[in-house]
Short mmCIF file of C-alpha atoms in Angstrom, two decimals:
data_model
loop_
_atom_site.label_atom_id
_atom_site.label_comp_id
_atom_site.label_asym_id
_atom_site.label_seq_id
_atom_site.Cartn_x
_atom_site.Cartn_y
_atom_site.Cartn_z
CA THR P 124 59.10 139.83 -133.24
CA ILE P 125 56.76 137.53 -135.20
CA GLU P 126 53.17 138.87 -135.67
CA ASP P 127 50.23 136.57 -135.25
CA ASP P 128 48.41 137.55 -138.44
CA PRO P 129 44.95 136.02 -138.36
CA ASN P 130 45.06 135.45 -142.08
CA LEU P 131 48.21 133.42 -141.90
CA THR P 132 48.28 131.73 -138.57
CA ASP P 133 45.78 129.77 -136.48
CA LYS P 134 42.88 132.19 -136.17
CA LYS P 135 41.08 130.85 -139.38
CA PHE P 136 42.45 127.22 -139.27
CA PRO P 137 43.49 126.11 -135.80
CA GLY P 138 47.07 124.73 -135.49
CA ASN P 139 48.44 127.13 -138.25
CA PRO P 140 48.70 124.27 -140.83
CA THR P 141 50.69 126.58 -143.17
CA LYS P 142 53.24 127.41 -140.49
CA SER P 143 53.07 131.00 -141.81
CA TYR P 144 54.00 134.07 -139.82
CA ARG P 145 54.78 137.86 -140.48
CA SER P 146 57.56 139.78 -138.84
CA ARG P 147 57.40 143.43 -137.75
CA GLU P 148 61.14 143.89 -138.67
CA PRO P 149 63.09 142.67 -141.64
CA LEU P 150 64.52 139.12 -141.48
CA ARG P 151 68.01 138.19 -142.33
CA VAL P 152 68.50 135.84 -145.31
CA ILE P 153 70.89 133.21 -144.03
CA GLY P 154 70.67 130.75 -147.11
CA GLU P 155 69.43 130.26 -150.62
CA LEU P 156 67.26 127.41 -151.80
CA THR P 157 68.79 126.07 -154.88
CA GLU P 158 66.67 122.92 -155.48
CA TRP P 159 62.90 122.82 -155.11
CA GLU P 160 60.33 120.38 -156.35
CA GLY P 161 56.81 121.99 -156.64
CA HIS P 162 53.62 120.28 -155.93
CA ASP P 163 52.25 117.82 -158.40
CA PRO P 164 49.43 119.00 -160.75
CA GLU P 165 46.82 116.75 -158.89
CA LEU P 166 47.65 118.27 -155.50
CA LEU P 167 47.49 121.77 -157.00
CA ASN P 168 44.03 120.98 -158.61
CA SER P 169 42.84 119.60 -155.20
CA MET P 170 43.95 122.80 -153.52
CA LYS P 171 42.20 124.98 -155.99
CA ALA P 172 38.98 122.89 -155.67
CA GLN P 173 39.09 123.39 -151.90
CA ILE P 174 39.52 127.13 -152.29
CA GLU P 175 36.49 127.17 -154.61
CA ARG P 176 34.36 125.14 -152.16
CA LEU P 177 35.31 127.53 -149.43
CA ARG P 178 34.18 130.44 -151.68
CA GLU P 179 30.91 128.76 -152.36
CA LEU P 180 30.33 128.38 -148.54
CA GLY P 181 31.10 132.00 -148.06
CA VAL P 182 34.24 131.44 -146.11
CA GLU P 183 36.43 134.51 -146.69
CA ALA P 184 39.81 135.55 -145.20
CA ILE P 185 39.89 137.15 -141.80
CA ASP P 186 41.07 140.57 -142.09
CA GLU P 187 41.11 142.20 -138.59
#
């Protein structure tokens, strides 16, 4: 069963843009990621700036 965690799913940002969920039971690993290309530095800086803007606006994580 996948839990609808308000900090990860669509309670704070409708549509669940991160596609994140939590499970009540352990999940089975069925594969391993062997190649991964991270976000470019420009995108990371943009993400960090957005988090800072949200902090300045007083937006905090929902923790119900």
